[in-house]
mmCIF file of C-alpha atoms in Angstrom:
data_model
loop_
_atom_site.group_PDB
_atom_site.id
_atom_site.type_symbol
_atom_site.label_atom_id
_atom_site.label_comp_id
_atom_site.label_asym_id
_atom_site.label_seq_id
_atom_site.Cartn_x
_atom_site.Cartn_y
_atom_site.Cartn_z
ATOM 1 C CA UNK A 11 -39.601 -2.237 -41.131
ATOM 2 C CA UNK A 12 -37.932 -4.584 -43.793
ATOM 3 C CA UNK A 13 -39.200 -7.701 -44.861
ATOM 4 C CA UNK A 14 -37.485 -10.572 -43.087
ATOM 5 C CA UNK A 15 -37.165 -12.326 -46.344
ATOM 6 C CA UNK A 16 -35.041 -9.521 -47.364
ATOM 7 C CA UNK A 17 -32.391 -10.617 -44.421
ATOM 8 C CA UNK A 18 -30.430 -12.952 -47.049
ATOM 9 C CA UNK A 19 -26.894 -13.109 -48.287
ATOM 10 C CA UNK A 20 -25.500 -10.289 -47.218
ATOM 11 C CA UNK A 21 -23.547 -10.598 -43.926
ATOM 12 C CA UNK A 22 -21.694 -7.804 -41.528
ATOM 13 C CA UNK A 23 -18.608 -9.018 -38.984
ATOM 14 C CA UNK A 24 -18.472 -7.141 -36.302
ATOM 15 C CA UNK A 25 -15.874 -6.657 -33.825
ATOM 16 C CA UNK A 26 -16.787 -5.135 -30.799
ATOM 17 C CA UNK A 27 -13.160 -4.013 -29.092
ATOM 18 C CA UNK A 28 -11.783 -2.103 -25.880
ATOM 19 C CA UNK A 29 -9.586 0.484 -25.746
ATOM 20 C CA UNK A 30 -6.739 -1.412 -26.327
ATOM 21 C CA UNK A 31 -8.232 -3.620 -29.208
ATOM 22 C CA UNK A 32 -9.409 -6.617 -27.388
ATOM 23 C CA UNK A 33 -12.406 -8.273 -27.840
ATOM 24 C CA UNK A 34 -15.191 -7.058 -25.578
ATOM 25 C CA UNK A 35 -17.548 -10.144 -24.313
ATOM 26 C CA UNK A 36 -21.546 -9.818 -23.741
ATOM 27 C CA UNK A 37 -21.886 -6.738 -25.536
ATOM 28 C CA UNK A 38 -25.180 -6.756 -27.608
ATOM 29 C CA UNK A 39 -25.137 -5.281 -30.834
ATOM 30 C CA UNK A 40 -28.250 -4.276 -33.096
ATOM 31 C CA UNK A 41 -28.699 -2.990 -36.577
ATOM 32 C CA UNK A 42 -30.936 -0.359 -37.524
ATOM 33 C CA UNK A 43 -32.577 0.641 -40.498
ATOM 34 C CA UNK A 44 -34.342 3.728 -39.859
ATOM 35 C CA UNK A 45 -33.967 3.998 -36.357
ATOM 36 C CA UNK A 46 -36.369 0.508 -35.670
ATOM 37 C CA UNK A 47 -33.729 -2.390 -34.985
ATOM 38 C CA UNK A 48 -33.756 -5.202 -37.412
ATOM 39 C CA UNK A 49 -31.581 -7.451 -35.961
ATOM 40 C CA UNK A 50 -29.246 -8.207 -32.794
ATOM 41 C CA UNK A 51 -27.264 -9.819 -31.361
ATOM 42 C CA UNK A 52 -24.663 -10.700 -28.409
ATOM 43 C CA UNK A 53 -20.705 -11.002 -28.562
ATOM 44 C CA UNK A 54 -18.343 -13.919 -27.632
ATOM 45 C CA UNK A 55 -15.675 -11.705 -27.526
ATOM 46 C CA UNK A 56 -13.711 -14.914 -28.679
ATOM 47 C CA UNK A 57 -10.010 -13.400 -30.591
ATOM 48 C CA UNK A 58 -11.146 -13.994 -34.858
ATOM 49 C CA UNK A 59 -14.720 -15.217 -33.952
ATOM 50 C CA UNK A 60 -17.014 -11.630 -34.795
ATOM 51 C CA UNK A 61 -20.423 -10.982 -34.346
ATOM 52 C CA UNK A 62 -21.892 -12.208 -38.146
ATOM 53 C CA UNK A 63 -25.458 -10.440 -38.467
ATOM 54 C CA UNK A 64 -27.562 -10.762 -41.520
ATOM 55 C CA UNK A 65 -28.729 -7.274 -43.620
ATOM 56 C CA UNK A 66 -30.802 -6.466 -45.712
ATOM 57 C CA UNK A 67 -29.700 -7.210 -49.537
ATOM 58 C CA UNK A 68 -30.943 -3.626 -50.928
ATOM 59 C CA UNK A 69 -29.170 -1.453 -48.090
ATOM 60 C CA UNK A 70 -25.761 -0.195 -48.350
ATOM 61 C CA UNK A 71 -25.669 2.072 -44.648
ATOM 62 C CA UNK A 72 -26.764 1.333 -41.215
ATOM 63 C CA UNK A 73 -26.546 2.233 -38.337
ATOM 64 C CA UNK A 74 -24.844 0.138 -35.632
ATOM 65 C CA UNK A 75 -25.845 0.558 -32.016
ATOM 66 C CA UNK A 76 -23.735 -0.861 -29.261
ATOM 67 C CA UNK A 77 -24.485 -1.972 -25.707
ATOM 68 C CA UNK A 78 -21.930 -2.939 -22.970
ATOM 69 C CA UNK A 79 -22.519 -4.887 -20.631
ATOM 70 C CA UNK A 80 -25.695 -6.059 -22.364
ATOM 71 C CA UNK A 81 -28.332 -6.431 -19.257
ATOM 72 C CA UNK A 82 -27.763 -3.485 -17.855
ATOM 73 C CA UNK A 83 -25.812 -1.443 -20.477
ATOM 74 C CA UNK A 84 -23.242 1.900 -19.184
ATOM 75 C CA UNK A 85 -21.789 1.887 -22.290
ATOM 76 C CA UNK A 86 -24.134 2.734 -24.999
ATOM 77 C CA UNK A 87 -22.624 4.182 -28.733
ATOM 78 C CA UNK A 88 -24.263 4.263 -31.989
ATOM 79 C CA UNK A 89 -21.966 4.031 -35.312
ATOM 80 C CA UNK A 90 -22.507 4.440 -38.794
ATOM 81 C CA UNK A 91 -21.699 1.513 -40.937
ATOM 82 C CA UNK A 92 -20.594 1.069 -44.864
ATOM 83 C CA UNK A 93 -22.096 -2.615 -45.421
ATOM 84 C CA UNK A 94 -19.587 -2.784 -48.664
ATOM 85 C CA UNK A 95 -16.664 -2.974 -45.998
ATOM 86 C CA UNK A 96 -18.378 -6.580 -44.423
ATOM 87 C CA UNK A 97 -16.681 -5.699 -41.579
ATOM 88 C CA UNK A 98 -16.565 -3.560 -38.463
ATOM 89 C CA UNK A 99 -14.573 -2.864 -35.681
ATOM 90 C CA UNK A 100 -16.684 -0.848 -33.447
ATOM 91 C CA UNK A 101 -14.148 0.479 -30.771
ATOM 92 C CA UNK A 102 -15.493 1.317 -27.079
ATOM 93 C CA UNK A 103 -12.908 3.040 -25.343
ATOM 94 C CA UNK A 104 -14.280 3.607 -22.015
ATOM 95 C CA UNK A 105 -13.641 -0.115 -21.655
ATOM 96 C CA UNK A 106 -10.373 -1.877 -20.700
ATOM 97 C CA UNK A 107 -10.488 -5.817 -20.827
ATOM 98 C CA UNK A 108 -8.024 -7.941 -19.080
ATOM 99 C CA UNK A 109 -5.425 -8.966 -21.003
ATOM 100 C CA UNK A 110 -6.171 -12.454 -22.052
ATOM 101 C CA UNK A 111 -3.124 -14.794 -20.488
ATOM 102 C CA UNK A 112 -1.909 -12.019 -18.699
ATOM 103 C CA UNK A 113 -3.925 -12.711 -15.105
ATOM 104 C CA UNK A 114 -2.660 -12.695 -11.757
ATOM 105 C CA UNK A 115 -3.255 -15.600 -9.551
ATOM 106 C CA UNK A 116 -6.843 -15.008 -7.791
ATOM 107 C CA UNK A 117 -5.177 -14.671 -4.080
ATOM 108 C CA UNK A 118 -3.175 -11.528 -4.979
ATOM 109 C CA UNK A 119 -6.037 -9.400 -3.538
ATOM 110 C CA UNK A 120 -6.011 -11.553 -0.677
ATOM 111 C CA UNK A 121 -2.432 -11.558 0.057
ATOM 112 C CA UNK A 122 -2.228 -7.932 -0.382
ATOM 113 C CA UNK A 123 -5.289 -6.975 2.451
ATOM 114 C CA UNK A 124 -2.993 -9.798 4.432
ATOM 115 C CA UNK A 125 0.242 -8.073 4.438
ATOM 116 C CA UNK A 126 -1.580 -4.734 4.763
ATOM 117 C CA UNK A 127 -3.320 -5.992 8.087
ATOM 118 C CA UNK A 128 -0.206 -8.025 9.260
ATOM 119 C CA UNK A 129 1.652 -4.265 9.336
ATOM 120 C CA UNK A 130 -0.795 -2.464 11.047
ATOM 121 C CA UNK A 131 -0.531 -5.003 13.961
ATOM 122 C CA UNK A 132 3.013 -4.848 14.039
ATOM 123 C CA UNK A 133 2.843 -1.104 14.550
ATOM 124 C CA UNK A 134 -0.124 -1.402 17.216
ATOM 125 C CA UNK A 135 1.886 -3.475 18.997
ATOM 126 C CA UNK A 136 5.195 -1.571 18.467
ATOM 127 C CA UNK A 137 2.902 1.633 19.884
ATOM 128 C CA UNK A 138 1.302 -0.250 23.068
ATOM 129 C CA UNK A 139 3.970 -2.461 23.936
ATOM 130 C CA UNK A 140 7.477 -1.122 22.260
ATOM 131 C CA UNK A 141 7.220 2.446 22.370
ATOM 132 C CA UNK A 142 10.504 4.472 21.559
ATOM 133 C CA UNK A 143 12.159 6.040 19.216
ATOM 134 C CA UNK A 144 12.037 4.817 15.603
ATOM 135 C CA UNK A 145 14.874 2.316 14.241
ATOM 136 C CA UNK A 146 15.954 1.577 10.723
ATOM 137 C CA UNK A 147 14.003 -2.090 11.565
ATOM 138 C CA UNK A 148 11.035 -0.470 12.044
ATOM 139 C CA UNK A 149 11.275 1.558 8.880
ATOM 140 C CA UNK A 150 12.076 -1.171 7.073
ATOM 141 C CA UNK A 151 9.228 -3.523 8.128
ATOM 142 C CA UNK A 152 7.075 -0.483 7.038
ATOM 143 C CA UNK A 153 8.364 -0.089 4.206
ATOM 144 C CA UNK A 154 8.201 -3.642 3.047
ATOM 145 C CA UNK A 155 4.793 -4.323 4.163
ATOM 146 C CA UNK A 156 3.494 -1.120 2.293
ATOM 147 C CA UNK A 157 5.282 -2.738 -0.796
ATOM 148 C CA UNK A 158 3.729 -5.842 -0.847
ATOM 149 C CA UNK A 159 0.195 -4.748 -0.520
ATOM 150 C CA UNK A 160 0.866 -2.376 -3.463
ATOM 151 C CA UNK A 161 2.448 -5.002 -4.992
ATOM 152 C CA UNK A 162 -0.632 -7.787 -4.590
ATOM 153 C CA UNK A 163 -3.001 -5.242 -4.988
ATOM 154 C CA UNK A 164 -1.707 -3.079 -7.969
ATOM 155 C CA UNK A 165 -1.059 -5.935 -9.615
ATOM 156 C CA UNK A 166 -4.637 -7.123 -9.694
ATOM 157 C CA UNK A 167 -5.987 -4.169 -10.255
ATOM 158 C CA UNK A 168 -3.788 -3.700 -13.310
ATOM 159 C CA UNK A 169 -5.166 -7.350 -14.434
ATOM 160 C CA UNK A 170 -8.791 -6.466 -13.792
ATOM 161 C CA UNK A 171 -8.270 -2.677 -16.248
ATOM 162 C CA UNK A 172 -8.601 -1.179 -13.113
ATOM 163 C CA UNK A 173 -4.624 1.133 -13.187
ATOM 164 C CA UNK A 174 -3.878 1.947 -17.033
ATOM 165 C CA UNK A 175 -0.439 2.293 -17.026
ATOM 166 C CA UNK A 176 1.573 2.650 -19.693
ATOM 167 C CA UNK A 177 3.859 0.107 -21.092
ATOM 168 C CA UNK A 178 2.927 -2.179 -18.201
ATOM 169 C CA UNK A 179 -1.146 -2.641 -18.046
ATOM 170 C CA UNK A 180 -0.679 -5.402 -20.600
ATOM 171 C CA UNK A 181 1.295 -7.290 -18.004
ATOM 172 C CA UNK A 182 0.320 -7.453 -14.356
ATOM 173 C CA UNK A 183 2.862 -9.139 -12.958
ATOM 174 C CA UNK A 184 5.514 -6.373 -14.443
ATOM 175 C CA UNK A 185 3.268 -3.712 -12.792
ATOM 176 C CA UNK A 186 2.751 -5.463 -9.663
ATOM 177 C CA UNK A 187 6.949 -5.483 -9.255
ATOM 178 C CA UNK A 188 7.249 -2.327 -10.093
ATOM 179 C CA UNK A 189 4.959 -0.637 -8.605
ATOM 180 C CA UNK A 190 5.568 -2.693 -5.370
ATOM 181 C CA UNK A 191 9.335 -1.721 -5.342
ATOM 182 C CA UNK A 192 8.981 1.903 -6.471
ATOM 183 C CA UNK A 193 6.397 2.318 -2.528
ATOM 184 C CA UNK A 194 9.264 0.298 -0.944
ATOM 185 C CA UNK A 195 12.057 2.664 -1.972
ATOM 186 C CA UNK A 196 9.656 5.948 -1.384
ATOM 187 C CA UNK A 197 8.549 4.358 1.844
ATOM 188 C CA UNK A 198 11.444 3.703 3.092
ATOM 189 C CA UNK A 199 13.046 7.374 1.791
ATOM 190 C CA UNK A 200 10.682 9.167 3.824
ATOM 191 C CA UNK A 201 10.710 7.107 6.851
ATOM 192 C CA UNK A 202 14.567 7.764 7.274
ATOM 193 C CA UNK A 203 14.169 11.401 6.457
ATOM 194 C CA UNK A 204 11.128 11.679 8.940
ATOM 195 C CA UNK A 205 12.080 9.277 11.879
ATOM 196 C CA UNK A 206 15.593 9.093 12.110
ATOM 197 C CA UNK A 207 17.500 11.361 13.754
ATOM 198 C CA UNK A 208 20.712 11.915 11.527
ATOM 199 C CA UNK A 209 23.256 14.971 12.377
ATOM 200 C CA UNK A 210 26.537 15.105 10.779
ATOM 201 C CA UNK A 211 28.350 16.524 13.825
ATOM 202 C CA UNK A 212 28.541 13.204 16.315
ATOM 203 C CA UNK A 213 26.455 14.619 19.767
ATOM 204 C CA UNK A 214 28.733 15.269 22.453
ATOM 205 C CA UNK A 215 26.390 14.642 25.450
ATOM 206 C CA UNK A 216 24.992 11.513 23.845
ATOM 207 C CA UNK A 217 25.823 8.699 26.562
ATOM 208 C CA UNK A 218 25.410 5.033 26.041
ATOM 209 C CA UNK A 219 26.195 1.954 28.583
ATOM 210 C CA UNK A 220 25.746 -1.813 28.164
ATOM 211 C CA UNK A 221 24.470 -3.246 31.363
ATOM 212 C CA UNK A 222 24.476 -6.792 30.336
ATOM 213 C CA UNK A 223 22.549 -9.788 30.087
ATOM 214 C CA UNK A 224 21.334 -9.944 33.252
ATOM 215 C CA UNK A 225 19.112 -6.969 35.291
ATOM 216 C CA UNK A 226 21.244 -4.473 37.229
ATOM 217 C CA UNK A 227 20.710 -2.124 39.470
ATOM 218 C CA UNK A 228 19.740 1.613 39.667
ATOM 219 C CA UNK A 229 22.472 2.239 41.896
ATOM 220 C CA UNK A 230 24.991 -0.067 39.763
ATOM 221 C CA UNK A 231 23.555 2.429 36.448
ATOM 222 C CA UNK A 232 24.197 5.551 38.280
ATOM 223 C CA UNK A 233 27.410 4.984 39.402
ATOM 224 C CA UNK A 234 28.457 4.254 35.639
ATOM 225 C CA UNK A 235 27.324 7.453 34.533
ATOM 226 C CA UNK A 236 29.422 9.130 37.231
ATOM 227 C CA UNK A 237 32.520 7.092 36.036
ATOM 228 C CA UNK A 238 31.648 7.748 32.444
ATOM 229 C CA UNK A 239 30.884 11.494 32.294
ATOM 230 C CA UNK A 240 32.486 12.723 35.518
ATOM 231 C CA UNK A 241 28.951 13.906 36.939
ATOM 232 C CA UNK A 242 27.367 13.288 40.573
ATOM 233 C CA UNK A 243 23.922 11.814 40.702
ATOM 234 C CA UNK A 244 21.730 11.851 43.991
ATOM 235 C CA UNK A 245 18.645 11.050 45.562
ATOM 236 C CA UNK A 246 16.742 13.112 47.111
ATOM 237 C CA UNK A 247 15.186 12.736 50.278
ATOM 238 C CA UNK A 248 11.635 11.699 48.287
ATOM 239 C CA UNK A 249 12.899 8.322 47.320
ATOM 240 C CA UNK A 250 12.915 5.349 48.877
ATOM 241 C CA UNK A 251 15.093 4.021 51.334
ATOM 242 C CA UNK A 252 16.396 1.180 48.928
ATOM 243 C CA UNK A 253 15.852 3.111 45.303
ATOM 244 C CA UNK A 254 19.369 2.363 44.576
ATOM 245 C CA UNK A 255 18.546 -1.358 44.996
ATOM 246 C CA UNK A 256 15.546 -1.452 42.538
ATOM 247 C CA UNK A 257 16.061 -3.698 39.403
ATOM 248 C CA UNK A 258 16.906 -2.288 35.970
ATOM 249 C CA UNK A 259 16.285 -4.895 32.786
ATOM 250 C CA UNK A 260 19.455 -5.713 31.062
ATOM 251 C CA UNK A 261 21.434 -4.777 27.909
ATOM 252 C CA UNK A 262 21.878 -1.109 26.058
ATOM 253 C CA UNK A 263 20.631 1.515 27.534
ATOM 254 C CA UNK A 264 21.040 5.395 25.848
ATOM 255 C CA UNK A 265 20.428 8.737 26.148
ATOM 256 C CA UNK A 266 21.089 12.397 24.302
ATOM 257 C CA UNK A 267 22.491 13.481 27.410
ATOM 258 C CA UNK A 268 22.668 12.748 31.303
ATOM 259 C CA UNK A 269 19.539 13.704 32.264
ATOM 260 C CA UNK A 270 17.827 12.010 29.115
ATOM 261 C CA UNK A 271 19.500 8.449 29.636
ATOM 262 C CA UNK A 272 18.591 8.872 33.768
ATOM 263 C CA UNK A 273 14.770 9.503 32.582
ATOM 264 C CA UNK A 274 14.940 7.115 30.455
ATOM 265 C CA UNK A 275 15.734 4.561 32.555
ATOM 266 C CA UNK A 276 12.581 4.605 35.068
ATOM 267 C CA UNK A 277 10.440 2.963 32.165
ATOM 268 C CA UNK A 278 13.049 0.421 32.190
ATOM 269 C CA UNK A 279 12.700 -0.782 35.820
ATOM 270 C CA UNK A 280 11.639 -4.952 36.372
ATOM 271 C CA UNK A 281 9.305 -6.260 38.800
ATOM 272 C CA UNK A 282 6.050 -4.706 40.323
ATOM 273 C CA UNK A 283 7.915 -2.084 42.189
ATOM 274 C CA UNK A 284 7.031 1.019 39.907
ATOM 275 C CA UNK A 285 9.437 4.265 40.053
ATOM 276 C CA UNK A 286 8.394 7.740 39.114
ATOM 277 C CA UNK A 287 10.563 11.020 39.116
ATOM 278 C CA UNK A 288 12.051 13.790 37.361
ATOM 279 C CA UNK A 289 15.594 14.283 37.092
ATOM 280 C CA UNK A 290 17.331 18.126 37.834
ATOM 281 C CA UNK A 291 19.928 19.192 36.457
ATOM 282 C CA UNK A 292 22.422 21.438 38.193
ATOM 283 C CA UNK A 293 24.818 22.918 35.819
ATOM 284 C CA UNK A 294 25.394 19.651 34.065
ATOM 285 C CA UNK A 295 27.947 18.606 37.074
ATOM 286 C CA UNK A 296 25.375 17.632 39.149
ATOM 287 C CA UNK A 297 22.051 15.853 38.808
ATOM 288 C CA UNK A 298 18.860 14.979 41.644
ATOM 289 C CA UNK A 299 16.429 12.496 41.024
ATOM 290 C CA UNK A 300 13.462 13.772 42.742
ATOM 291 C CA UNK A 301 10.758 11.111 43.295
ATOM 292 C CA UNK A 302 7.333 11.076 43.016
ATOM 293 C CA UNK A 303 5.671 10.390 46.379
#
């Protein structure tokens, strides 16, 4: 091993950098002469503020071994140094630092779980309480809470090294936008291709009435449909005496065709008097709603 007293005057700066030339923090760096270490030290990782380490006066090459993070090290390279040079930049590149300045604000995670979970209970709720077919809303409130969780959480991830993407890792914020509007429009793409029903030729058996406000009756819905399409609609002798009397809720109520709109409407009935039965079609002139006894 060298004298210590040797360790004079001649001094080695050494930057310890990331893959994208920032300054790399806690890393511990130690000069060998021989393969025994000589001296070490740990790095600030401050921008112009190197590692200075002392060498020996009579030695021209060393080797430099690095160590990131230094307590328990997963980074570990060894480098070859010209002390002439009196400095180093001893690049790690299986490290990415946050960009200094360019940080998100420390609830972006947060937010991002938040808008996650806040979408999932919509669509729990949609699927207990709401069930039907899929709307443009719902696609839409899909869509846009899928966007902001990729938003809030791409964007920190970007700030903690985490997504290296080109052109935009440097700035968080830029990848958190984009990368939150690019799921929105993808999102929202598929869930129209997927869930909506679209045909370019209108349906011709597609029937739609507007009941109102206020609840009407079965017998008051039926007799639309017969005005409406020209079709007769009975009960048969399963159902109750006053099934044409039982309370329907209010407002639009839709079908692809006859039968479809008069199924549809026994999940639509008010009150605790619960209705159950098929609907047969005869021809498409005339239907029978058989009930369940």
């Amino acid at each position: 091993m060298p004298d210590p007293s040797e360790l004079v005057e001649q001094f080695l700066n050494i930057h310890v950098v990331d893959r994208n030339q920032r300054p790399i923090p806690g890393a511990k760096v130690a000069i060998l002469i021989n393969g025994t270490p000589v001296v070490s030290g740990v790095t600030k990782g401050a921008v112009g503020a190197p590692l200075t380490l002392q060498t020996p006066q009579t030695v021209k090459t060393v080797s430099l071994r690095v160590q990131y993070p230094a307590e328990a090290p997963t980074v570990d390279r060894l480098f070859t140094v010209d002390l002439s040079e009196g400095n180093f930049n001893a690049s790690l590149t299986e490290v990415v630092m946050p960009s200094p300045g360019r940080t998100v604000p420390p609830w972006f995670p947060i937010a991002g779980y938040f808008a996650g979970l806040v979408t999932l209970l919509f669509f729990m709720y949609v699927a207990l309480f709401q069930a039907g077919p899929a709307t443009f809303a719902h696609i839409f409130v899909g869509a846009f809470g899928a966007a902001l969780s990729a938003a809030f959480l791409g964007g920190d991830a970007s700030a903690k090294g985490h997504l290296p993407i080109p052109f935009l890792n440097n700035n968080p914020v830029a990848a958190s936008a984009t990368g939150g509007i690019a799921v929105f429009i993808i999102a929202l793409l598929l869930g129209s291709t997927l869930f909506l029903r679209k045909s370019s030729v209108p349906n011709p058996d597609y029937i739609s009435i507007n009941a109102g406000p206020a609840p009407v009756t079965l017998g008051a819905l039926i007799a639309k449909v017969k005005d409406k399409k020209g079709v007769n609609v009975v009960f048969s002798a399963t159902c109750p005496v006053n099934v044409s009397q039982v309370l329907v809720t209010g407002g639009e109520h839709k079908g692809d065709s006859v039968k479809d709109f008069l199924e549809n409407l026994q999940y639509m009935i008010e009150g605790p008097q619960a209705l159950s039965y098929t609907v047969r079609s005869e021809k498409g002139l005339r239907y029978v709603l058989e009930c369940s006894k």
